[in-house]
Short mmCIF file of C-alpha atoms in Angstrom, two decimals:
data_model
loop_
_atom_site.label_atom_id
_atom_site.label_comp_id
_atom_site.label_asym_id
_atom_site.label_seq_id
_atom_site.Cartn_x
_atom_site.Cartn_y
_atom_site.Cartn_z
CA MET A 1177 -7.06 -44.60 -17.84
CA SER A 1178 -6.41 -41.14 -16.57
CA GLY A 1179 -5.61 -38.34 -18.95
CA VAL A 1180 -5.13 -34.63 -19.28
CA ARG A 1181 -6.80 -31.90 -21.28
CA VAL A 1182 -4.84 -28.70 -21.85
CA LEU A 1183 -7.00 -25.66 -22.58
CA VAL A 1184 -5.13 -23.06 -24.60
CA GLY A 1185 -6.24 -19.51 -25.33
CA THR A 1186 -4.44 -17.67 -28.11
CA LYS A 1187 -4.56 -14.40 -30.00
CA LYS A 1188 -6.50 -16.09 -32.79
CA GLY A 1189 -8.61 -18.79 -31.20
CA GLY A 1190 -8.83 -21.53 -28.61
CA PHE A 1191 -7.37 -25.03 -28.68
CA VAL A 1192 -7.83 -28.21 -26.67
CA LEU A 1193 -4.81 -30.52 -26.40
CA SER A 1194 -5.54 -34.02 -25.10
CA ALA A 1195 -3.41 -36.97 -24.03
CA ASP A 1196 -3.61 -40.03 -21.84
CA GLY A 1197 -1.76 -40.21 -18.54
CA THR A 1198 1.58 -40.89 -20.17
CA ARG A 1199 1.36 -37.44 -21.76
CA LYS A 1200 3.35 -38.52 -24.80
CA ASP A 1201 0.91 -38.57 -27.70
CA TRP A 1202 -1.29 -35.53 -28.10
CA THR A 1203 -4.42 -34.73 -30.04
CA VAL A 1204 -4.90 -31.09 -31.00
CA SER A 1205 -8.45 -29.78 -31.47
CA GLY A 1206 -9.26 -26.32 -32.73
CA PRO A 1207 -9.08 -23.55 -33.43
CA PHE A 1208 -12.33 -22.74 -31.69
CA PHE A 1209 -13.59 -19.19 -32.26
CA ALA A 1210 -10.99 -18.76 -35.00
CA GLY A 1211 -9.81 -15.22 -35.49
CA TRP A 1212 -10.95 -14.04 -32.05
CA GLU A 1213 -8.72 -13.42 -29.06
CA VAL A 1214 -9.29 -16.12 -26.49
CA TYR A 1215 -7.92 -14.74 -23.27
CA HIS A 1216 -8.84 -17.68 -21.06
CA VAL A 1217 -10.48 -21.09 -21.04
CA LYS A 1218 -11.06 -22.97 -17.81
CA GLY A 1219 -13.00 -26.03 -16.69
CA SER A 1220 -15.18 -26.57 -13.66
CA PRO A 1221 -13.57 -28.63 -10.89
CA VAL A 1222 -17.07 -30.00 -10.19
CA ASP A 1223 -17.87 -31.07 -13.75
CA PRO A 1224 -14.78 -31.37 -15.97
CA ASN A 1225 -16.94 -31.33 -19.10
CA ARG A 1226 -18.19 -27.85 -18.22
CA LEU A 1227 -15.79 -25.33 -19.73
CA TYR A 1228 -15.98 -21.56 -19.92
CA ALA A 1229 -14.13 -19.49 -22.52
CA SER A 1230 -13.56 -15.76 -22.93
CA GLN A 1231 -13.71 -14.78 -26.59
CA SER A 1232 -13.15 -11.16 -27.57
CA SER A 1233 -12.45 -8.94 -30.52
CA GLY A 1234 -11.72 -5.30 -31.14
CA TRP A 1235 -14.55 -5.29 -33.68
CA PHE A 1236 -17.25 -7.26 -31.91
CA GLY A 1237 -16.43 -6.97 -28.21
CA GLN A 1238 -16.84 -9.70 -25.64
CA VAL A 1239 -18.47 -13.11 -25.99
CA ILE A 1240 -18.54 -15.82 -23.34
CA GLN A 1241 -18.76 -19.40 -24.53
CA ARG A 1242 -19.76 -22.48 -22.56
CA SER A 1243 -19.16 -26.13 -23.34
CA ASP A 1244 -20.84 -29.11 -21.69
CA ASP A 1245 -18.83 -31.77 -23.48
CA GLY A 1246 -15.23 -30.92 -22.70
CA GLY A 1247 -14.81 -28.50 -25.57
CA ALA A 1248 -16.22 -30.58 -28.43
CA THR A 1249 -19.10 -28.12 -28.89
CA TRP A 1250 -19.72 -24.63 -27.56
CA ALA A 1251 -22.60 -22.22 -27.14
CA PRO A 1252 -22.50 -18.49 -26.49
CA VAL A 1253 -23.94 -17.40 -23.14
CA GLY A 1254 -24.30 -13.99 -21.52
CA ASN A 1255 -21.92 -11.20 -22.44
CA LYS A 1256 -23.40 -8.22 -20.61
CA PHE A 1257 -20.89 -6.95 -18.07
CA ALA A 1258 -22.47 -3.83 -16.63
CA TYR A 1259 -20.74 -2.08 -13.76
CA GLU A 1260 -22.93 -1.75 -10.71
CA GLY A 1261 -24.46 1.70 -10.25
CA VAL A 1262 -22.50 4.70 -11.43
CA PRO A 1263 -19.26 3.26 -12.81
CA GLY A 1264 -17.08 5.96 -11.28
CA THR A 1265 -13.59 6.89 -12.37
CA HIS A 1266 -10.02 5.73 -12.02
CA GLN A 1267 -6.79 7.51 -12.88
CA TRP A 1268 -5.86 7.71 -16.53
CA TYR A 1269 -2.27 7.69 -17.77
CA ASP A 1270 -2.14 11.48 -17.64
CA GLY A 1271 -3.43 11.56 -14.08
CA THR A 1272 -6.93 12.69 -14.97
CA ALA A 1273 -10.06 10.88 -13.83
CA HIS A 1274 -11.25 8.38 -16.46
CA PRO A 1275 -14.59 6.57 -16.44
CA TRP A 1276 -14.55 2.84 -15.86
CA GLU A 1277 -15.07 1.19 -19.27
CA PHE A 1278 -15.56 -2.51 -19.85
CA LYS A 1279 -13.11 -3.90 -22.42
CA ARG A 1280 -12.79 -7.65 -22.02
CA VAL A 1281 -12.72 -10.64 -19.70
CA TRP A 1282 -9.19 -11.67 -18.83
CA HIS A 1283 -9.84 -14.58 -16.51
CA LEU A 1284 -12.68 -16.99 -15.77
CA GLU A 1285 -12.61 -18.87 -12.47
CA PRO A 1286 -15.24 -21.59 -12.05
CA SER A 1287 -16.50 -22.25 -8.53
CA LEU A 1288 -14.96 -25.08 -6.56
CA THR A 1289 -18.39 -26.37 -5.54
CA ASP A 1290 -20.96 -25.47 -8.21
CA ALA A 1291 -20.53 -25.90 -11.97
CA GLU A 1292 -23.08 -23.13 -12.65
CA THR A 1293 -21.13 -20.54 -10.69
CA VAL A 1294 -18.18 -18.79 -12.29
CA PHE A 1295 -16.25 -15.58 -11.61
CA ALA A 1296 -14.91 -13.25 -14.28
CA GLY A 1297 -12.01 -10.83 -13.89
CA VAL A 1298 -12.36 -7.99 -16.37
CA GLU A 1299 -10.70 -4.89 -17.77
CA ASP A 1300 -11.34 -2.13 -16.60
CA ALA A 1301 -10.74 -3.90 -13.33
CA ALA A 1302 -13.78 -5.42 -11.70
CA LEU A 1303 -15.00 -8.81 -10.58
CA PHE A 1304 -18.22 -10.33 -11.88
CA LYS A 1305 -20.08 -13.45 -10.83
CA SER A 1306 -22.57 -15.68 -12.60
CA THR A 1307 -24.64 -18.31 -10.82
CA ASP A 1308 -26.46 -19.56 -13.92
CA GLY A 1309 -23.69 -20.94 -16.05
CA GLY A 1310 -22.65 -17.62 -17.51
CA ASP A 1311 -26.05 -16.48 -18.74
CA ASN A 1312 -26.16 -13.46 -16.43
CA TRP A 1313 -23.35 -11.55 -14.73
CA LEU A 1314 -23.42 -9.29 -11.68
CA GLU A 1315 -20.53 -7.22 -10.42
CA LEU A 1316 -19.21 -7.87 -6.93
CA ALA A 1317 -19.12 -4.14 -6.56
CA GLY A 1318 -17.62 -3.99 -3.09
CA LEU A 1319 -14.20 -4.27 -4.68
CA ARG A 1320 -14.59 -0.80 -6.15
CA GLY A 1321 -17.55 0.64 -4.33
CA GLU A 1322 -19.01 2.00 -1.15
CA GLY A 1323 -18.79 0.06 2.07
CA SER A 1324 -15.49 -1.48 1.15
CA GLY A 1325 -12.00 -0.86 2.37
CA CYS A 1326 -11.25 -0.11 -1.26
CA SER A 1327 -13.89 2.57 -1.86
CA THR A 1328 -11.45 5.41 -1.30
CA LEU A 1329 -8.69 3.62 -3.17
CA ALA A 1330 -10.30 2.59 -6.45
CA PRO A 1331 -10.28 6.12 -7.91
CA GLN A 1332 -6.47 6.03 -7.44
CA TRP A 1333 -6.00 2.85 -9.44
CA GLN A 1334 -4.18 3.45 -12.69
CA PRO A 1335 -3.69 1.10 -15.63
CA GLY A 1336 -0.33 -0.34 -16.54
CA ALA A 1337 0.76 -0.51 -20.16
CA GLY A 1338 -1.30 -3.66 -20.66
CA GLY A 1339 -4.49 -2.12 -19.33
CA MET A 1340 -6.14 -2.16 -15.93
CA CYS A 1341 -7.13 -5.79 -15.84
CA LEU A 1342 -8.28 -8.04 -13.03
CA HIS A 1343 -6.25 -11.08 -14.03
CA SER A 1344 -5.92 -13.38 -11.02
CA ILE A 1345 -8.77 -14.98 -9.04
CA LEU A 1346 -7.97 -17.52 -6.34
CA LEU A 1347 -10.73 -19.29 -4.42
CA ASP A 1348 -9.89 -20.60 -0.96
CA PRO A 1349 -10.85 -24.30 -0.85
CA ALA A 1350 -11.00 -24.21 2.96
CA ASN A 1351 -13.10 -21.07 3.31
CA ALA A 1352 -15.89 -20.36 0.84
CA ASP A 1353 -16.02 -16.71 1.92
CA ARG A 1354 -12.38 -16.02 1.18
CA MET A 1355 -11.11 -15.05 -2.23
CA TYR A 1356 -8.02 -13.32 -3.55
CA ILE A 1357 -7.79 -11.22 -6.70
CA ALA A 1358 -5.03 -9.21 -8.32
CA ILE A 1359 -5.16 -6.20 -10.60
CA SER A 1360 -2.55 -4.66 -12.85
CA ALA A 1361 -1.41 -2.08 -11.74
CA ALA A 1362 -3.28 -1.76 -8.45
CA GLY A 1363 -2.18 -4.82 -6.48
CA ALA A 1364 -3.67 -7.77 -4.64
CA PHE A 1365 -6.92 -7.75 -2.67
CA ARG A 1366 -8.76 -10.17 -0.39
CA THR A 1367 -12.33 -10.67 0.68
CA ASP A 1368 -13.36 -12.65 3.76
CA ASP A 1369 -17.11 -12.30 3.29
CA GLY A 1370 -17.77 -13.71 -0.14
CA GLY A 1371 -16.99 -10.54 -2.04
CA LEU A 1372 -18.96 -7.88 -0.15
CA ASN A 1373 -15.93 -6.18 1.33
CA TRP A 1374 -12.32 -6.20 0.24
CA LYS A 1375 -9.00 -5.04 1.55
CA PRO A 1376 -5.72 -4.41 -0.23
CA ILE A 1377 -3.06 -6.95 0.73
CA ASN A 1378 0.13 -5.37 -0.51
CA LYS A 1379 2.16 -4.86 2.66
CA GLY A 1380 5.74 -5.80 1.98
CA LEU A 1381 5.60 -5.16 -1.75
CA VAL A 1382 8.18 -2.65 -2.91
CA SER A 1383 7.74 -1.08 -6.36
CA ASN A 1384 10.29 1.53 -7.28
CA MET A 1385 8.35 2.65 -10.34
CA ILE A 1386 5.62 4.30 -8.23
CA PRO A 1387 5.99 7.51 -6.20
CA ASN A 1388 5.72 5.73 -2.87
CA PRO A 1389 7.38 2.34 -3.35
CA THR A 1390 5.49 0.83 -0.39
CA ALA A 1391 2.09 2.37 -1.13
CA GLU A 1392 -1.07 0.54 -0.15
CA VAL A 1393 -2.09 0.24 -3.82
CA GLY A 1394 -0.39 0.82 -7.17
CA HIS A 1395 1.77 -2.31 -7.38
CA CYS A 1396 2.00 -4.10 -10.69
CA VAL A 1397 1.16 -7.64 -9.66
CA HIS A 1398 1.55 -10.00 -12.59
CA HIS A 1399 0.17 -13.23 -11.15
CA VAL A 1400 -0.61 -14.95 -7.85
CA ALA A 1401 -0.60 -18.70 -7.15
CA MET A 1402 -1.61 -20.91 -4.26
CA HIS A 1403 -1.44 -24.60 -3.36
CA PRO A 1404 -4.93 -25.81 -2.46
CA SER A 1405 -3.71 -27.61 0.65
CA ARG A 1406 -2.31 -24.38 2.10
CA PRO A 1407 -4.57 -21.54 1.03
CA ASP A 1408 -2.96 -19.07 3.43
CA VAL A 1409 0.35 -19.36 1.59
CA LEU A 1410 0.48 -17.24 -1.55
CA PHE A 1411 3.17 -16.80 -4.17
CA MET A 1412 3.35 -13.77 -6.41
CA GLN A 1413 5.23 -12.83 -9.54
CA LYS A 1414 5.33 -9.06 -9.48
CA HIS A 1415 6.53 -6.73 -12.22
CA TRP A 1416 9.83 -7.09 -10.44
CA ASP A 1417 10.29 -9.52 -7.51
CA VAL A 1418 8.94 -12.96 -6.68
CA MET A 1419 7.09 -12.69 -3.39
CA ARG A 1420 5.64 -15.00 -0.75
CA SER A 1421 3.02 -14.54 1.94
CA ASP A 1422 2.42 -16.97 4.81
CA ASP A 1423 -0.51 -15.07 6.29
CA ALA A 1424 -3.11 -14.89 3.52
CA GLY A 1425 -1.55 -11.81 2.01
CA ASP A 1426 -1.36 -9.71 5.16
CA SER A 1427 2.39 -9.43 4.61
CA TRP A 1428 4.82 -10.36 1.85
CA LYS A 1429 8.50 -11.20 1.69
CA GLU A 1430 10.70 -11.37 -1.36
CA VAL A 1431 11.91 -14.85 -2.35
CA SER A 1432 13.58 -14.02 -5.67
CA GLY A 1433 16.89 -15.39 -4.40
CA ASN A 1434 19.26 -16.44 -7.19
CA LEU A 1435 16.92 -16.00 -10.14
CA PRO A 1436 18.71 -14.55 -13.18
CA THR A 1437 16.07 -11.84 -13.21
CA ASP A 1438 13.13 -11.47 -10.87
CA PHE A 1439 10.90 -10.09 -13.61
CA GLY A 1440 8.36 -12.39 -15.21
CA PHE A 1441 4.68 -13.05 -15.58
CA ALA A 1442 3.76 -16.67 -14.84
CA ILE A 1443 4.07 -18.47 -11.51
CA ASP A 1444 2.64 -21.78 -10.35
CA VAL A 1445 2.93 -24.39 -7.60
CA HIS A 1446 3.62 -28.13 -7.91
CA ALA A 1447 0.43 -30.16 -7.45
CA HIS A 1448 1.82 -32.34 -4.64
CA GLU A 1449 4.67 -30.30 -3.19
CA PRO A 1450 3.38 -27.00 -1.76
CA GLU A 1451 6.92 -25.62 -1.44
CA THR A 1452 7.85 -26.31 -5.06
CA LEU A 1453 7.36 -23.28 -7.32
CA TYR A 1454 7.83 -22.55 -10.99
CA VAL A 1455 8.53 -19.23 -12.70
CA VAL A 1456 9.86 -18.21 -16.10
CA PRO A 1457 12.30 -15.29 -15.72
CA ILE A 1458 11.92 -12.68 -18.42
CA LYS A 1459 14.23 -9.80 -19.30
CA SER A 1460 12.76 -6.37 -18.82
CA ASP A 1461 11.83 -3.50 -18.68
CA SER A 1462 10.99 -3.49 -22.34
CA GLU A 1463 12.51 -6.60 -23.91
CA HIS A 1464 10.11 -9.17 -22.46
CA PHE A 1465 12.01 -12.22 -23.69
CA PRO A 1466 14.17 -14.77 -21.85
CA PRO A 1467 17.62 -13.63 -20.72
CA GLU A 1468 20.39 -14.61 -23.14
CA GLY A 1469 17.82 -16.04 -25.55
CA LYS A 1470 17.57 -19.16 -23.35
CA LEU A 1471 14.10 -20.34 -22.41
CA ARG A 1472 14.41 -21.59 -18.84
CA VAL A 1473 11.82 -22.53 -16.26
CA TYR A 1474 13.14 -21.94 -12.76
CA ARG A 1475 12.04 -24.22 -9.97
CA SER A 1476 12.40 -23.74 -6.25
CA ARG A 1477 11.87 -26.73 -3.98
CA SER A 1478 12.18 -24.60 -0.87
CA GLY A 1479 9.32 -22.17 -1.29
CA GLY A 1480 11.59 -19.59 -2.88
CA HIS A 1481 15.07 -18.11 -2.35
CA GLU A 1482 16.92 -21.04 -3.98
CA TRP A 1483 16.14 -21.69 -7.63
CA GLU A 1484 17.40 -24.09 -10.29
CA GLY A 1485 17.10 -23.61 -14.02
CA LEU A 1486 15.25 -26.34 -15.94
CA THR A 1487 16.40 -26.49 -19.54
CA LYS A 1488 16.18 -30.04 -20.93
CA GLY A 1489 14.11 -29.90 -24.09
CA LEU A 1490 13.74 -26.11 -24.06
CA PRO A 1491 15.51 -23.91 -26.63
CA GLN A 1492 18.79 -22.64 -25.22
CA LYS A 1493 19.70 -20.22 -27.95
CA ASP A 1494 17.96 -17.65 -30.12
CA CYS A 1495 14.69 -17.84 -28.19
CA TYR A 1496 12.90 -14.52 -27.85
CA VAL A 1497 9.37 -15.38 -26.80
CA ASN A 1498 7.42 -14.35 -23.73
CA VAL A 1499 5.36 -16.43 -21.33
CA LEU A 1500 2.30 -14.48 -20.22
CA ARG A 1501 0.74 -14.40 -16.78
CA ASP A 1502 -1.99 -17.00 -17.27
CA ALA A 1503 0.05 -19.24 -19.56
CA MET A 1504 1.36 -21.78 -17.02
CA ALA A 1505 -0.48 -24.63 -15.29
CA VAL A 1506 0.10 -27.96 -13.55
CA ASP A 1507 -1.80 -31.24 -13.67
CA THR A 1508 -2.45 -33.44 -10.64
CA LEU A 1509 -1.26 -36.80 -11.92
CA ASP A 1510 1.04 -38.73 -9.60
CA GLU A 1511 4.06 -37.29 -11.32
CA CYS A 1512 3.08 -33.67 -11.63
CA GLY A 1513 2.90 -32.33 -15.17
CA VAL A 1514 3.86 -28.73 -15.84
CA TYR A 1515 2.75 -26.80 -18.93
CA PHE A 1516 3.34 -23.38 -20.37
CA GLY A 1517 2.66 -21.53 -23.60
CA THR A 1518 4.65 -18.83 -25.34
CA THR A 1519 3.94 -15.81 -27.47
CA GLY A 1520 5.73 -17.72 -30.23
CA GLY A 1521 2.91 -20.27 -30.27
CA GLN A 1522 4.63 -23.17 -28.56
CA VAL A 1523 3.01 -25.12 -25.74
CA TYR A 1524 5.63 -27.03 -23.76
CA ALA A 1525 4.87 -29.89 -21.39
CA SER A 1526 6.90 -31.71 -18.78
CA ALA A 1527 5.53 -35.00 -17.44
CA ASP A 1528 8.15 -35.16 -14.69
CA ALA A 1529 7.76 -31.96 -12.71
CA GLY A 1530 10.02 -29.94 -14.98
CA GLU A 1531 13.03 -32.22 -15.46
CA ASN A 1532 12.35 -32.80 -19.16
CA TRP A 1533 10.33 -30.74 -21.59
CA ALA A 1534 8.89 -31.25 -25.04
CA PRO A 1535 6.60 -29.13 -27.19
CA ILE A 1536 3.04 -30.40 -27.59
CA VAL A 1537 2.58 -27.95 -30.45
CA ARG A 1538 5.01 -25.47 -31.95
CA ASP A 1539 3.08 -23.16 -34.23
CA LEU A 1540 -0.10 -21.91 -32.62
CA PRO A 1541 -0.93 -18.21 -32.58
CA ALA A 1542 0.58 -16.33 -29.63
CA VAL A 1543 -0.50 -18.12 -26.47
CA LEU A 1544 -2.42 -16.03 -23.94
CA SER A 1545 -3.40 -18.70 -21.42
CA VAL A 1546 -2.90 -22.34 -20.51
CA GLU A 1547 -5.02 -24.37 -18.12
CA VAL A 1548 -4.94 -28.11 -17.47
CA GLN A 1549 -7.63 -30.56 -16.47
CA THR A 1550 -6.69 -33.91 -14.99
CA LEU A 1551 -9.28 -36.45 -16.07
CA ALA A 1552 -10.14 -39.64 -14.22
CA MET B 1267 -29.05 -7.93 -44.13
CA ILE B 1268 -25.52 -9.22 -44.43
CA LEU B 1269 -23.35 -9.77 -41.37
CA PRO B 1270 -19.57 -10.03 -41.22
CA GLN B 1271 -18.31 -13.59 -41.30
CA HIS B 1272 -17.43 -13.72 -37.58
CA LEU B 1273 -20.95 -12.72 -36.60
CA ARG B 1274 -22.49 -15.19 -39.05
CA THR B 1275 -20.43 -17.89 -37.34
CA LEU B 1276 -21.46 -16.68 -33.89
CA ALA B 1277 -25.14 -16.62 -34.84
CA GLY B 1278 -24.94 -19.87 -36.79
CA VAL B 1279 -26.34 -18.41 -40.02
CA ASP B 1280 -25.27 -18.66 -43.65
CA GLY B 1281 -25.60 -15.91 -46.22
CA GLU B 1282 -28.14 -13.15 -45.82
CA VAL B 1283 -30.39 -12.78 -42.80
CA ALA B 1284 -34.02 -12.00 -43.59
CA LEU B 1285 -35.88 -9.92 -41.01
CA GLU B 1286 -39.46 -8.68 -40.68
CA VAL B 1287 -39.30 -5.03 -39.64
CA ALA B 1288 -42.19 -2.62 -39.22
CA VAL B 1289 -42.13 0.64 -41.13
CA PRO B 1290 -40.50 3.05 -40.98
CA VAL B 1291 -37.51 0.76 -41.35
CA THR B 1292 -34.48 2.14 -39.50
CA VAL B 1293 -31.10 0.75 -38.52
CA ARG B 1294 -32.26 0.60 -34.92
CA ARG B 1295 -35.35 -1.44 -35.81
CA VAL B 1296 -33.34 -3.77 -38.01
CA LEU B 1297 -30.82 -4.36 -35.22
CA ASP B 1298 -33.59 -4.83 -32.66
CA ALA B 1299 -35.14 -7.50 -34.90
CA LEU B 1300 -31.75 -9.10 -35.54
CA GLU B 1301 -30.92 -9.32 -31.83
CA ALA B 1302 -34.37 -10.68 -31.00
CA GLN B 1303 -33.84 -13.43 -33.58
CA HIS B 1304 -30.21 -14.05 -32.61
CA PRO B 1305 -29.69 -12.99 -28.96
CA MET B 1306 -26.04 -14.00 -29.00
CA LEU B 1307 -25.38 -10.96 -31.19
CA ARG B 1308 -26.33 -8.54 -28.42
CA GLY B 1309 -23.36 -6.40 -27.52
CA THR B 1310 -21.40 -7.36 -30.64
CA ILE B 1311 -22.76 -4.65 -32.97
CA ARG B 1312 -24.04 -2.08 -30.50
CA GLU B 1313 -22.45 -1.32 -27.15
CA TYR B 1314 -24.40 -2.38 -24.11
CA GLY B 1315 -25.52 0.65 -22.17
CA SER B 1316 -25.11 3.38 -24.76
CA GLY B 1317 -26.58 1.38 -27.64
CA GLU B 1318 -24.04 3.05 -29.93
CA ARG B 1319 -22.47 1.34 -32.94
CA ARG B 1320 -19.20 -0.36 -32.01
CA ALA B 1321 -16.34 1.78 -33.21
CA PHE B 1322 -14.83 -0.58 -35.79
CA LEU B 1323 -18.10 -1.46 -37.52
CA ARG B 1324 -19.83 0.35 -40.35
CA PHE B 1325 -23.38 0.25 -41.73
CA PHE B 1326 -23.72 0.38 -45.52
CA ALA B 1327 -26.79 0.17 -47.78
CA CYS B 1328 -27.42 1.09 -51.41
CA GLU B 1329 -23.83 2.27 -51.75
CA GLU B 1330 -24.29 4.74 -48.91
CA ASP B 1331 -22.39 4.84 -45.62
CA LEU B 1332 -25.08 5.13 -42.96
CA SER B 1333 -22.66 4.78 -40.06
CA HIS B 1334 -22.87 8.39 -38.98
CA GLU B 1335 -26.57 8.82 -39.64
CA SER B 1336 -29.06 8.63 -36.81
CA MET B 1337 -30.03 5.03 -36.08
CA ASP B 1338 -33.61 6.28 -36.28
CA ALA B 1339 -33.26 7.58 -39.85
CA GLU B 1340 -35.20 5.63 -42.46
CA LEU B 1341 -33.16 3.25 -44.60
CA PRO B 1342 -32.96 3.92 -48.34
CA ARG B 1343 -36.13 2.63 -49.95
CA GLU B 1344 -34.54 -0.33 -51.76
CA ALA B 1345 -33.01 -1.54 -48.49
CA ALA B 1346 -36.19 -0.95 -46.50
CA GLU B 1347 -38.15 -3.02 -49.02
CA GLY B 1348 -35.63 -5.83 -48.87
CA ASN B 1349 -34.37 -5.45 -52.42
CA GLU B 1350 -30.93 -4.39 -51.24
CA PRO B 1351 -29.19 -5.60 -48.08
CA LEU B 1352 -28.14 -3.58 -45.08
CA LEU B 1353 -24.48 -4.53 -44.69
CA ILE B 1354 -22.53 -4.54 -41.44
CA ILE B 1355 -18.87 -4.24 -42.28
CA GLY B 1356 -15.87 -4.69 -40.01
CA ALA B 1357 -13.16 -2.09 -40.49
CA ILE B 1358 -10.13 -3.39 -42.32
CA ALA B 1359 -7.20 -3.83 -39.96
CA GLY B 1360 -4.00 -5.78 -39.82
CA GLY B 1361 -2.90 -8.29 -37.25
#
């Protein structure tokens, strides 16, 4: 029978939540790497038992863990993330030039075709690649370096309050040379040659908190999502505004429509309906909790503009949690399951595309990331 | 030497770690031997690149704080001879 495995990263460890295809009864395993921040855990689409996890700590730095049995056991692999050549500088908060310094891995994106190949998005923003199961990592330095459309732009990048992290990596299933990434607070970027050269894809984004609201870089992109059947169509949750691109990021249009607030972090796409989107509106600038204390997922079935609030089973009073950028995912069962985790430690699941919700667990440490594997 | 609990877990060791180190015994040589024996600890005590001690760790031995000494300074004799441990301590912090 089919089943699902939900991979949860939290401030104090990783967890694996498992259920059969009915998604009613759950087994909770963990914490793995207890006491460490687990920013992200993700499985290989090629080999679902191959998982990669980012484990980090202010004391001990970065560790990458690999599992070959679906998370039952783990082994540390390579953790050396050395910037290519002279690291260079980016803008610091006071406008001065600041050396690129590795802090942690925010996102791990396993290859669509090879279980040994995995990409890592890191802070300070850069993209690394391993082709040996995480043992060794090399920077795809074109994103920041010479010979790239970004070489003159990278020194202008400046961190947002959460740090200058490369948090989103999207691999084009139809074109192995095309990849999208997003950086806070620089923007979105695309490569069409496997990572050698990159270009900023931020035309149409408007950010009133930067000197030039339509600048080529400097936009605080929170997350980007894509449906695998239409890799040229991208959806973005920006610091403010929910955006859509129909031309692989060459241009963007706002689709926030009737959302109660267009601020938020997470965004995802229904597994079988490429025009059905999910976001969790969050009050900002500084509150970062749901408006009115009501935790609502908003769904658009029209690719944006028109949104409906989904509330059944979610707390509708006194709820002041946040849902972070990598903390939402969908499964690919016939009736699409939707999952998200909160900074209050709840992981909510809907087995009917968002109509009804129930917590899988209520009291984990603050949830940093949620990924789902659909198992045959 | 004695590692903090999180690094003992990472390295899969219990209690003290015994290391063979050539004289003169220094922090650098102890850490080189430790990392050779337990490669997963690379980067967790010393920064890659600079080789410097990670900011929130301290090195203690024989009731002395060696954290700000040169990594090439000889350990106190009792620690160098293995009668006292070199301790790696994580700074106390909340959260």
